[in-house]
Coordinates of N, CA and C in Angstrom, one line a residue:
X1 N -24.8 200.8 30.5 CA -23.4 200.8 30.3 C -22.8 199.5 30.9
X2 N -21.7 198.4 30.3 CA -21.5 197.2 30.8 C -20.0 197.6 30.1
X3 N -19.5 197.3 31.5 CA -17.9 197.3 30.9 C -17.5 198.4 30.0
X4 N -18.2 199.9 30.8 CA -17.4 200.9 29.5 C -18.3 201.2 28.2
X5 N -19.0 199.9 27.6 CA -19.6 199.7 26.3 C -21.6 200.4 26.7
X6 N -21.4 201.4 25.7 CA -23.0 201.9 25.7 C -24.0 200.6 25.1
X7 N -24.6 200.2 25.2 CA -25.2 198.6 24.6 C -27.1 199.3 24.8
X8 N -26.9 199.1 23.5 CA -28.5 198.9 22.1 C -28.5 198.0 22.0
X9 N -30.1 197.6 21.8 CA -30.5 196.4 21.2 C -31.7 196.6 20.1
X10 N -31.5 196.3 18.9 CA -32.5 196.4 18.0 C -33.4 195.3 17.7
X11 N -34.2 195.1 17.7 CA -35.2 193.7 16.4 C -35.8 194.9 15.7
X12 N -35.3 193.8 14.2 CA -35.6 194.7 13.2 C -37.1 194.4 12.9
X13 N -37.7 193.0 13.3 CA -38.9 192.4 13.4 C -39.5 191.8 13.8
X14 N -40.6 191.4 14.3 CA -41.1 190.6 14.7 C -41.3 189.8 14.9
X15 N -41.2 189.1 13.8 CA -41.2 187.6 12.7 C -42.6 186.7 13.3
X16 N -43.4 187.6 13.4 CA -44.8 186.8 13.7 C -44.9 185.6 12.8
X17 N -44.5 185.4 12.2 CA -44.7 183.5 11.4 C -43.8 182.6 12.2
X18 N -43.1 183.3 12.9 CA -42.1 182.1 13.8 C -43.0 181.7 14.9
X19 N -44.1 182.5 15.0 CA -44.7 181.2 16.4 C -45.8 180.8 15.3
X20 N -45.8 179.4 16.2 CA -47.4 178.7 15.6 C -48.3 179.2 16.2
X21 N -49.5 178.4 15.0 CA -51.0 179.1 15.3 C -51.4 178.6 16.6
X22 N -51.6 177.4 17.0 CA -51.8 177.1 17.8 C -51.2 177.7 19.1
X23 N -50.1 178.0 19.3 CA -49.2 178.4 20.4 C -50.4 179.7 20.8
X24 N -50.1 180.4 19.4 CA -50.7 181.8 20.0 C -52.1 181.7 19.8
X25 N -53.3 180.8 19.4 CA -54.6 180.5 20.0 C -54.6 179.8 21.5
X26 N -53.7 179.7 22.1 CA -53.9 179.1 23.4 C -53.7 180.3 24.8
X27 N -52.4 181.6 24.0 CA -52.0 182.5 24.4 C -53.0 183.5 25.0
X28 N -53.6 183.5 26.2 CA -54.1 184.6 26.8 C -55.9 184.3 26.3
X29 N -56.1 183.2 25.8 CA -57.8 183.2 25.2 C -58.4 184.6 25.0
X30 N -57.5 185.6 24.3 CA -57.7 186.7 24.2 C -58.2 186.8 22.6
X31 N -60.0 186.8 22.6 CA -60.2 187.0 20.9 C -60.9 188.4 20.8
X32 N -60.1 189.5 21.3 CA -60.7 190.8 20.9 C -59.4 191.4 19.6
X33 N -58.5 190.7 19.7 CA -57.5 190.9 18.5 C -57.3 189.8 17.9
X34 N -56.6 189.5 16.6 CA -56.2 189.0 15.4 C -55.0 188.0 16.1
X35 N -55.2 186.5 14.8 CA -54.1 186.0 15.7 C -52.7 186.6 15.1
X36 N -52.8 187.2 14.0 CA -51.4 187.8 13.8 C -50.6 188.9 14.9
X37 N -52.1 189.6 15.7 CA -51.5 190.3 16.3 C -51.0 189.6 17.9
X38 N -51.9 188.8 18.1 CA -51.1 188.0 19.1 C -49.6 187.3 19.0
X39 N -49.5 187.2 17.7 CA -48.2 186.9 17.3 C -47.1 187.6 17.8
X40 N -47.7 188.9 17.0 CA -46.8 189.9 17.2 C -46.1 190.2 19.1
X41 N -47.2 190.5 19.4 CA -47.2 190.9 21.0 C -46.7 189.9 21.6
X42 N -46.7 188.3 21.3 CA -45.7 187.1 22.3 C -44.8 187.6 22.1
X43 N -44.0 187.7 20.7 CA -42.8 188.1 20.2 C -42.1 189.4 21.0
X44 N -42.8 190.4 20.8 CA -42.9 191.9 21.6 C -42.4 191.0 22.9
X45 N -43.3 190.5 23.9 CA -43.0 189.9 25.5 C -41.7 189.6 25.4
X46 N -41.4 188.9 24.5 CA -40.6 187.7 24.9 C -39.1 188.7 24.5
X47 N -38.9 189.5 23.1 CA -37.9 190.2 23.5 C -37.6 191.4 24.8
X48 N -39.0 191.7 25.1 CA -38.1 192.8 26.1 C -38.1 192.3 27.7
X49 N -39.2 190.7 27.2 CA -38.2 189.8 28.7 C -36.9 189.3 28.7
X50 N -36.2 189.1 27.5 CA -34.7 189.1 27.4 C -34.0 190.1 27.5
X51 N -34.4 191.4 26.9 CA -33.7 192.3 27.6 C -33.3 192.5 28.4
X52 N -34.6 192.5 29.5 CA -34.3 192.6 30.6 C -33.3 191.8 31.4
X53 N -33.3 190.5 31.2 CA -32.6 189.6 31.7 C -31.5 189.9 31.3
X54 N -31.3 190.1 30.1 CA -30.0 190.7 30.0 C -28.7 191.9 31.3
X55 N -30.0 192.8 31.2 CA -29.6 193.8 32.2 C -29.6 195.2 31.3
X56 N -30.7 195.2 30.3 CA -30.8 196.5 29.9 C -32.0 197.0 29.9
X57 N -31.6 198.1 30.3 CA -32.8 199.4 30.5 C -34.5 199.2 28.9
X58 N -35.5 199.0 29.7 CA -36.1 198.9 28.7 C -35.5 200.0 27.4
X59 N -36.0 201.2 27.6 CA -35.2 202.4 26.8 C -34.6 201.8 25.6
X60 N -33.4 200.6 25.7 CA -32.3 200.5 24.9 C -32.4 199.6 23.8
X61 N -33.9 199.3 24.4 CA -34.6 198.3 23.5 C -35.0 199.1 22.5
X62 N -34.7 198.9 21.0 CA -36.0 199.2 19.6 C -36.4 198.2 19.1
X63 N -37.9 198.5 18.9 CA -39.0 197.4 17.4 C -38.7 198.2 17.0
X64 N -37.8 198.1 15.2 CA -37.9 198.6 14.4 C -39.3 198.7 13.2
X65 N -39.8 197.5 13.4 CA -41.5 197.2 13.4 C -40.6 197.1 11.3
X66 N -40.1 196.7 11.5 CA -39.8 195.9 9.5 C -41.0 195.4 9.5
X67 N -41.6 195.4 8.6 CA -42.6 194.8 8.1 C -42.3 193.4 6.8
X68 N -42.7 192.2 7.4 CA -42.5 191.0 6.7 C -43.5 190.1 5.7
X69 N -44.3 190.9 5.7 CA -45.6 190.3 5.0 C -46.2 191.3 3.5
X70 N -44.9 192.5 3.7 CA -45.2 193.1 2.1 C -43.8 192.6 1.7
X71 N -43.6 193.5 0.4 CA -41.9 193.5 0.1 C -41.0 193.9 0.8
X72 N -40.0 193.1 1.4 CA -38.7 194.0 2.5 C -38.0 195.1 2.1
X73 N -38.2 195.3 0.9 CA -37.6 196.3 -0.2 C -38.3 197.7 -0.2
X74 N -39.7 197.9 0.3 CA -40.6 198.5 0.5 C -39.5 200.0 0.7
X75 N -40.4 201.0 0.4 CA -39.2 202.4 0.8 C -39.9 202.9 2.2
X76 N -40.5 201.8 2.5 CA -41.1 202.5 4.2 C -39.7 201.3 5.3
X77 N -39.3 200.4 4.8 CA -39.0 199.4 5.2 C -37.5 200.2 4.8
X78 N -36.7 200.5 3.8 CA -35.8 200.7 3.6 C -35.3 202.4 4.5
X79 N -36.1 203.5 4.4 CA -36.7 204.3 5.4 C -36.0 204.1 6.7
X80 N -36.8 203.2 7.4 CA -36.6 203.4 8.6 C -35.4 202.5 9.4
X81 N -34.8 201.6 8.4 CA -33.6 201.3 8.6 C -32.1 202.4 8.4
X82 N -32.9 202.9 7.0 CA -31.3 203.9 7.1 C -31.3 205.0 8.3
X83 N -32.6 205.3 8.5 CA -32.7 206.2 10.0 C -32.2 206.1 10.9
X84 N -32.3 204.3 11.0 CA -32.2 203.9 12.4 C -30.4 203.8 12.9
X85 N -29.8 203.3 11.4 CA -28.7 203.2 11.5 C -27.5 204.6 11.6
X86 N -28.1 205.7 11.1 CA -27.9 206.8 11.0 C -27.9 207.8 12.4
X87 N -29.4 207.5 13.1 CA -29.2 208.5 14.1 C -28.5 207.3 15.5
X88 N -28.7 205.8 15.4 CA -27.8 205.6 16.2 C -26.0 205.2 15.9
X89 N -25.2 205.9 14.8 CA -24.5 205.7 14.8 C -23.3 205.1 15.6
X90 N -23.6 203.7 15.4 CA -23.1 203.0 16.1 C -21.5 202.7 15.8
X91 N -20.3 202.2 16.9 CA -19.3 201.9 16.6 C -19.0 200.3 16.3
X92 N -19.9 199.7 17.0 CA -19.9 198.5 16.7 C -21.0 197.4 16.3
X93 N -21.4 197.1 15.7 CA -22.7 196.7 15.5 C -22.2 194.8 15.5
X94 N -23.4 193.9 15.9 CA -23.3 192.7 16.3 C -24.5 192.3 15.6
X95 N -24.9 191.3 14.8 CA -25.6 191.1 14.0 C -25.5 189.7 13.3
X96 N -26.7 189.2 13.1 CA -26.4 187.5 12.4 C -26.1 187.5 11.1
X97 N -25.3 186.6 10.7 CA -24.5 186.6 9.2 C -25.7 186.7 8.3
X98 N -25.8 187.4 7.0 CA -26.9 187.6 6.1 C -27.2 186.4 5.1
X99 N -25.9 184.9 5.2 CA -25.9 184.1 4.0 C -26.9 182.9 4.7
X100 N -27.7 183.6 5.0 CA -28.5 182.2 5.4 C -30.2 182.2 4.2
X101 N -30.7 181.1 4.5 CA -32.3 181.0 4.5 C -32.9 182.2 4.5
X102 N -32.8 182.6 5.9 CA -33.9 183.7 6.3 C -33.8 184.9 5.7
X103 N -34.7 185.1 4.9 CA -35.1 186.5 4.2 C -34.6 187.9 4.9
X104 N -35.7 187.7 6.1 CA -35.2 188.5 6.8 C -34.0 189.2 7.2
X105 N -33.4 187.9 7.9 CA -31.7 187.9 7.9 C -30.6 188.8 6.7
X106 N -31.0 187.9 5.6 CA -29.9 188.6 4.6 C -30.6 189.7 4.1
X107 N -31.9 190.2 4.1 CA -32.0 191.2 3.9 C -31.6 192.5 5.0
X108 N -31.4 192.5 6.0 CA -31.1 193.5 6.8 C -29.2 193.5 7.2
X109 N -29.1 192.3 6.8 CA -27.4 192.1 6.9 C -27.2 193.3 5.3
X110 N -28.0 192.9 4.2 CA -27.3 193.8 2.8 C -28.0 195.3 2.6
X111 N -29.0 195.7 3.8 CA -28.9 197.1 4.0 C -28.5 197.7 5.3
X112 N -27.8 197.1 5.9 CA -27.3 197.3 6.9 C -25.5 198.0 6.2
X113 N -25.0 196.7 5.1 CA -23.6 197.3 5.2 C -23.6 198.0 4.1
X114 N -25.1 198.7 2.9 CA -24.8 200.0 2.4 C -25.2 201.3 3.7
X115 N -26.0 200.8 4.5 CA -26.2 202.1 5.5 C -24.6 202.3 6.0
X116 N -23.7 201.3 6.1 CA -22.5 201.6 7.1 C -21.7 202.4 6.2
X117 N -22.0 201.9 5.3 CA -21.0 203.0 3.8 C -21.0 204.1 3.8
X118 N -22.5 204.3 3.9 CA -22.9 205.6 3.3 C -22.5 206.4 5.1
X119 N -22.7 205.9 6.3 CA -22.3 206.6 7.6 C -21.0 207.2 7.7
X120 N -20.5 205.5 7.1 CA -18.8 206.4 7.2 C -18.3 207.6 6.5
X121 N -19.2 207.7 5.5 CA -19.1 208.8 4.7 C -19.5 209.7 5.0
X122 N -20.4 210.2 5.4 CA -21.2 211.8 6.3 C -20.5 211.6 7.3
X123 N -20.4 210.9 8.7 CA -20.1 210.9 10.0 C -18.7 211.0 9.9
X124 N -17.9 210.8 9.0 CA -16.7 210.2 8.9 C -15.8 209.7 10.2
X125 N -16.7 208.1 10.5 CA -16.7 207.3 11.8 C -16.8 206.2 10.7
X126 N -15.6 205.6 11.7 CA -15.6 204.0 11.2 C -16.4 203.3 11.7
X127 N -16.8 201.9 11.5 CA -17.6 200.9 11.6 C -17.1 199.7 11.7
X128 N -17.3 198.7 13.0 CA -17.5 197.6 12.8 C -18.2 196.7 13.2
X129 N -18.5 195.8 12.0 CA -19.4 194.8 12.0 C -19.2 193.5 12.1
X130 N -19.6 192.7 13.3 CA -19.5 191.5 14.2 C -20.8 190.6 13.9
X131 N -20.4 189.6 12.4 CA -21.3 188.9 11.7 C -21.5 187.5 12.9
X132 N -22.2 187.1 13.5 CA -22.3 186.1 14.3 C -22.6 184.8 13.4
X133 N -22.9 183.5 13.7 CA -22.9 182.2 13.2 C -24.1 182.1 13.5
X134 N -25.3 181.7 12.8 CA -26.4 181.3 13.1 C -26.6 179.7 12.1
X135 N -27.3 178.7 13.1 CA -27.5 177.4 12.6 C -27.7 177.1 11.0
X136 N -28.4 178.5 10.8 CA -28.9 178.6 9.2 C -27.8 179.1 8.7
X137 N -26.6 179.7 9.1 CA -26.0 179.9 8.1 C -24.8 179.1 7.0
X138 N -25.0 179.8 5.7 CA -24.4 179.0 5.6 C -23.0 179.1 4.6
X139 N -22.4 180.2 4.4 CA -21.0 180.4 4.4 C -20.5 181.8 5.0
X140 N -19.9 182.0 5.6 CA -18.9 183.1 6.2 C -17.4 183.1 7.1
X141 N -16.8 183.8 6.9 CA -15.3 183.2 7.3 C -14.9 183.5 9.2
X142 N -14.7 182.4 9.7 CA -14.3 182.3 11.1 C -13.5 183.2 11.5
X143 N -13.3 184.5 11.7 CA -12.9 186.1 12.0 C -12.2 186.0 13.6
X144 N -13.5 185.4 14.0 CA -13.0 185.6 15.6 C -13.7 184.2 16.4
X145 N -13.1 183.7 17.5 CA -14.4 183.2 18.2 C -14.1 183.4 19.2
X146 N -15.1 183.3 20.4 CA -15.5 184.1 21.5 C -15.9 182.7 22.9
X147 N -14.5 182.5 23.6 CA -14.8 181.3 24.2 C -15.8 181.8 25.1
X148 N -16.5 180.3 25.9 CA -17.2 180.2 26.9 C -17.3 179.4 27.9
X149 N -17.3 179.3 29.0 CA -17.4 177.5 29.8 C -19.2 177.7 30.1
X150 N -19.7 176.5 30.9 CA -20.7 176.3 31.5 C -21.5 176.8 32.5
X151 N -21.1 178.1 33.2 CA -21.2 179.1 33.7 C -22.6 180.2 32.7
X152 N -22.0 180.4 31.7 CA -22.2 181.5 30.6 C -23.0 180.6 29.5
X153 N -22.9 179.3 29.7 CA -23.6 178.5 28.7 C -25.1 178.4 29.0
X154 N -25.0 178.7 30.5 CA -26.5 178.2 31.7 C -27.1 180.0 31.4
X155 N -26.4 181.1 31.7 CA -27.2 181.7 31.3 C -27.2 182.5 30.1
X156 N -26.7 181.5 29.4 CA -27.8 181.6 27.6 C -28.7 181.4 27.3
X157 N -28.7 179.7 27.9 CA -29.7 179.4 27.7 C -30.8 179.6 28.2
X158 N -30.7 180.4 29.5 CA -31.9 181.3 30.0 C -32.3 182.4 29.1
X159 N -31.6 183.1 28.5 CA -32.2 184.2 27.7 C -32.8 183.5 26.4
X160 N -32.2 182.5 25.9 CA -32.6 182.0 24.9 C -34.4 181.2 25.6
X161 N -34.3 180.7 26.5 CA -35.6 180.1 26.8 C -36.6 181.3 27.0
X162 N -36.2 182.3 27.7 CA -37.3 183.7 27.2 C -38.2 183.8 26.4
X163 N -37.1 183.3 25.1 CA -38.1 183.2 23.6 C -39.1 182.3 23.7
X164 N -40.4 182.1 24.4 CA -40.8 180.6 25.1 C -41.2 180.4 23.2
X165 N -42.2 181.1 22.4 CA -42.6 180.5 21.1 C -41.4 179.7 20.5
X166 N -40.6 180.6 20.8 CA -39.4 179.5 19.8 C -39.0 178.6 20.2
X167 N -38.7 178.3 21.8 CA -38.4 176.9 22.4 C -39.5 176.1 21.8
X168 N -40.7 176.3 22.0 CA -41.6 175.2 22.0 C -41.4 175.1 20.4
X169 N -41.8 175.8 19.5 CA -41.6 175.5 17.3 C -40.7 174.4 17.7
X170 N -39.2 175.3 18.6 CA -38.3 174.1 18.1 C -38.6 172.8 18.6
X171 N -38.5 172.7 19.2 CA -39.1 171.8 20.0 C -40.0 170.8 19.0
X172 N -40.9 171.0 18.8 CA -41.9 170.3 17.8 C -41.2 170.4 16.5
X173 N -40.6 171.0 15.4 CA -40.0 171.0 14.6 C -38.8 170.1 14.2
X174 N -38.2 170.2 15.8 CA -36.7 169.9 15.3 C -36.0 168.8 16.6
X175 N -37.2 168.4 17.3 CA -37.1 167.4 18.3 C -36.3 168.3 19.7
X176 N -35.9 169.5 19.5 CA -34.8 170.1 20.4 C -35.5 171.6 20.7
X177 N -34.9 171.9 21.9 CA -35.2 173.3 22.4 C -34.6 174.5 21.4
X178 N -34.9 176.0 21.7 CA -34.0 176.9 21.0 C -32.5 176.8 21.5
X179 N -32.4 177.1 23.0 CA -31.4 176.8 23.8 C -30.7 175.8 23.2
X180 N -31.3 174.4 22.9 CA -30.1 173.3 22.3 C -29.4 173.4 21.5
X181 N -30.1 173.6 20.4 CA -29.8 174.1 19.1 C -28.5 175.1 19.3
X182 N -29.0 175.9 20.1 CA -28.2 177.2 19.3 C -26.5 176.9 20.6
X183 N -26.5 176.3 21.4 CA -25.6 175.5 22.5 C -25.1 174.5 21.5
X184 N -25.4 173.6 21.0 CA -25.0 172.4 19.9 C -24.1 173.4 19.4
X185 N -24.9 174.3 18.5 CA -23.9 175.1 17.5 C -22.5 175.4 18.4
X186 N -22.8 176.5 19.2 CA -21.7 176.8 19.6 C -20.5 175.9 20.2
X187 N -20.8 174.8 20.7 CA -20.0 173.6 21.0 C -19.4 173.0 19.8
X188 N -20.0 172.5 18.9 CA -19.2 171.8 17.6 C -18.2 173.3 17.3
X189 N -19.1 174.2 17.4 CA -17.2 175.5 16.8 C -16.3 175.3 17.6
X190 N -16.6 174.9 19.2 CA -15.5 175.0 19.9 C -14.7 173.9 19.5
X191 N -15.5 172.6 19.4 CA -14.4 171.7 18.7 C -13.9 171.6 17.3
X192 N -14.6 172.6 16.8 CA -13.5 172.8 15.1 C -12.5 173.9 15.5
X193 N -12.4 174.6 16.6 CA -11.7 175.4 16.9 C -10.5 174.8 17.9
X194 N -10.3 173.5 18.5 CA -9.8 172.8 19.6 C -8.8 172.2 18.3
X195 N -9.6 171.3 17.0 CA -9.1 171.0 16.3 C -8.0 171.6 15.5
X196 N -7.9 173.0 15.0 CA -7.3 173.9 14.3 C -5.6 174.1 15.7
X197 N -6.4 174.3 16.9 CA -5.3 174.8 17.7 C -5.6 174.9 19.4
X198 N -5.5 174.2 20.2 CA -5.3 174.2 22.0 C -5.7 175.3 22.5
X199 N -7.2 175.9 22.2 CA -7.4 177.3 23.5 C -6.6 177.1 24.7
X200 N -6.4 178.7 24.8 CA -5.8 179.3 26.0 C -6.8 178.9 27.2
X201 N -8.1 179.0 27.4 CA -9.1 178.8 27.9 C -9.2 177.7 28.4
X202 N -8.7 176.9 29.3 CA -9.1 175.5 29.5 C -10.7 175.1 30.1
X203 N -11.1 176.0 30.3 CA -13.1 175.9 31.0 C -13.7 175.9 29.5
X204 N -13.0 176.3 29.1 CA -14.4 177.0 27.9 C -14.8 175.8 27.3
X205 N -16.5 174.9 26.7 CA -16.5 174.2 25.6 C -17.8 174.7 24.6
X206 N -17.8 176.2 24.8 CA -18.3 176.7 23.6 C -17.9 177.7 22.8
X207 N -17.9 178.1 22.0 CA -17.6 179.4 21.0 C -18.4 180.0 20.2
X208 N -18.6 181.4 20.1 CA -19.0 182.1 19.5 C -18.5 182.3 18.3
X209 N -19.0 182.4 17.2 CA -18.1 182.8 16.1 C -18.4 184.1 14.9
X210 N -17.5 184.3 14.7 CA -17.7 185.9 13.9 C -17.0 186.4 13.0
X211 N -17.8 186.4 11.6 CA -17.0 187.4 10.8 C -17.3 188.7 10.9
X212 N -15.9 189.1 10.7 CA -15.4 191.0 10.9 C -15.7 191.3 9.3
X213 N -16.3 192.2 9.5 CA -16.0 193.8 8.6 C -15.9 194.8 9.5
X214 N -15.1 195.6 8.2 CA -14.6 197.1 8.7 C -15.0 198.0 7.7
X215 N -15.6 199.1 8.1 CA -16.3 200.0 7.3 C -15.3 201.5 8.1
X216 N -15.0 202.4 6.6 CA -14.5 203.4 6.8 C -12.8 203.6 7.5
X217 N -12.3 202.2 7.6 CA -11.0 202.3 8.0 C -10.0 202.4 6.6
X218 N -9.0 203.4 7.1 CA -8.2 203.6 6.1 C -7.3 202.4 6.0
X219 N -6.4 201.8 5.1 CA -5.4 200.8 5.0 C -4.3 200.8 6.7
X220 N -4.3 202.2 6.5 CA -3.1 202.7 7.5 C -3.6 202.3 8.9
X221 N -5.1 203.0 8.8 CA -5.2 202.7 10.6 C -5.7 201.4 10.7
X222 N -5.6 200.5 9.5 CA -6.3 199.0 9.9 C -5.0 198.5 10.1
X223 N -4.0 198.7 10.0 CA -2.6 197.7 10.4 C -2.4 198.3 11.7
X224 N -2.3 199.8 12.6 CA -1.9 200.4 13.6 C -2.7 199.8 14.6

């Protein structure tokens, strides 16, 4: 519980292709398993060492264990999403915008908001969904943004360095840490957002950014 708010954390996958081969042949000189499954299990570490760091209860953590190497369309894959979304009936969900590259991504962003449909309709509970900005993405409408100063910038970038496989890809990939990357991003919004209009915030020089949906609100109670 943080501030009132019950807080889940889902990965819908693993994305065992995001680390390199190399990384995870170096990983633990452990050849009694596959290197896919080494993959798998950095990935496994590395989220529920963010968790933690976060400050949540392992518990709050789910692998929804999606599977990325058949069709995402799969009705074992489709299955265990509408379950998931179903028995945790959530009020608010936070989630990366679906218009990007990643397969992954926009696939769980476009069954995620028929699951919300279909909730609000059995549960008859509304829904909202807080699309975040990810580097890959690449159209969705500036909803909200979410200042930050250098305090909260430092420990991002600690949770974000958790991910160690992804620091290092990026790193090699893209000349830059995960941490940079994803701190760059948020800083250029702050200054398209400084541009538009003078935050209240005079510390902050990052932003978060987010498009809103609303699932199951009537016209009436979205103006009240």
């Amino acid at each position: 519980m943080h501030s009132g708010c019950d807080i889940w954390y889902t990965v819908a996958s693993m994305s065992p292709s995001g680390v390199e081969d190399e990384y995870a042949q170096k990983w633990q000189k452990n050849d009694s398993i596959s290197l896919q499954e080494k993959k798998i299990e950095i990935r496994r570490r590395e989220q529920a060492r963010a968790t933690e760091m976060f400050g949540l209860a392992p518990d709050r953590l789910t692998l929804l264990g999606i599977e990325e190497n058949k069709e995402l369309d799969s009705p074992d894959n489709l299955a265990r999403m509408r379950h998931h979304v179903e028995s945790m009936a959530p009020d608010i969900v936070i989630m990366p915008m679906g218009k990007d590259p990643n397969q992954t991504h926009a696939w769980v962003y476009q069954v995620f908001r028929e699951c919300a449909k279909d909730l609000t309709l059995k549960k008859e509970k509304p829904v909202i969904a807080l699309y975040n900005e990810d580097p890959k993405t690449m159209e969705m409408r500036n909803d909200l943004f979410v200042l930050f100063g250098e305090e909260s910038a430092d420990w991002k970038r600690e949770l974000l360095r958790a991910h160690h496989s992804q620091q290092q890809r990026n790193i090699h990939s893209r000349g830059m840490g995960f941490d940079e990357r994803i701190l760059r991003m948020n800083h250029l919004s702050y200054r398209s957002l400084k541009e538009m209009l003078p935050p209240a915030d005079g510390s902050a020089k990052y932003a978060e950014v987010f498009e809103i949906e609303l699932f199951g609100f009537s016209p009436r109670r979205a103006k009240s």
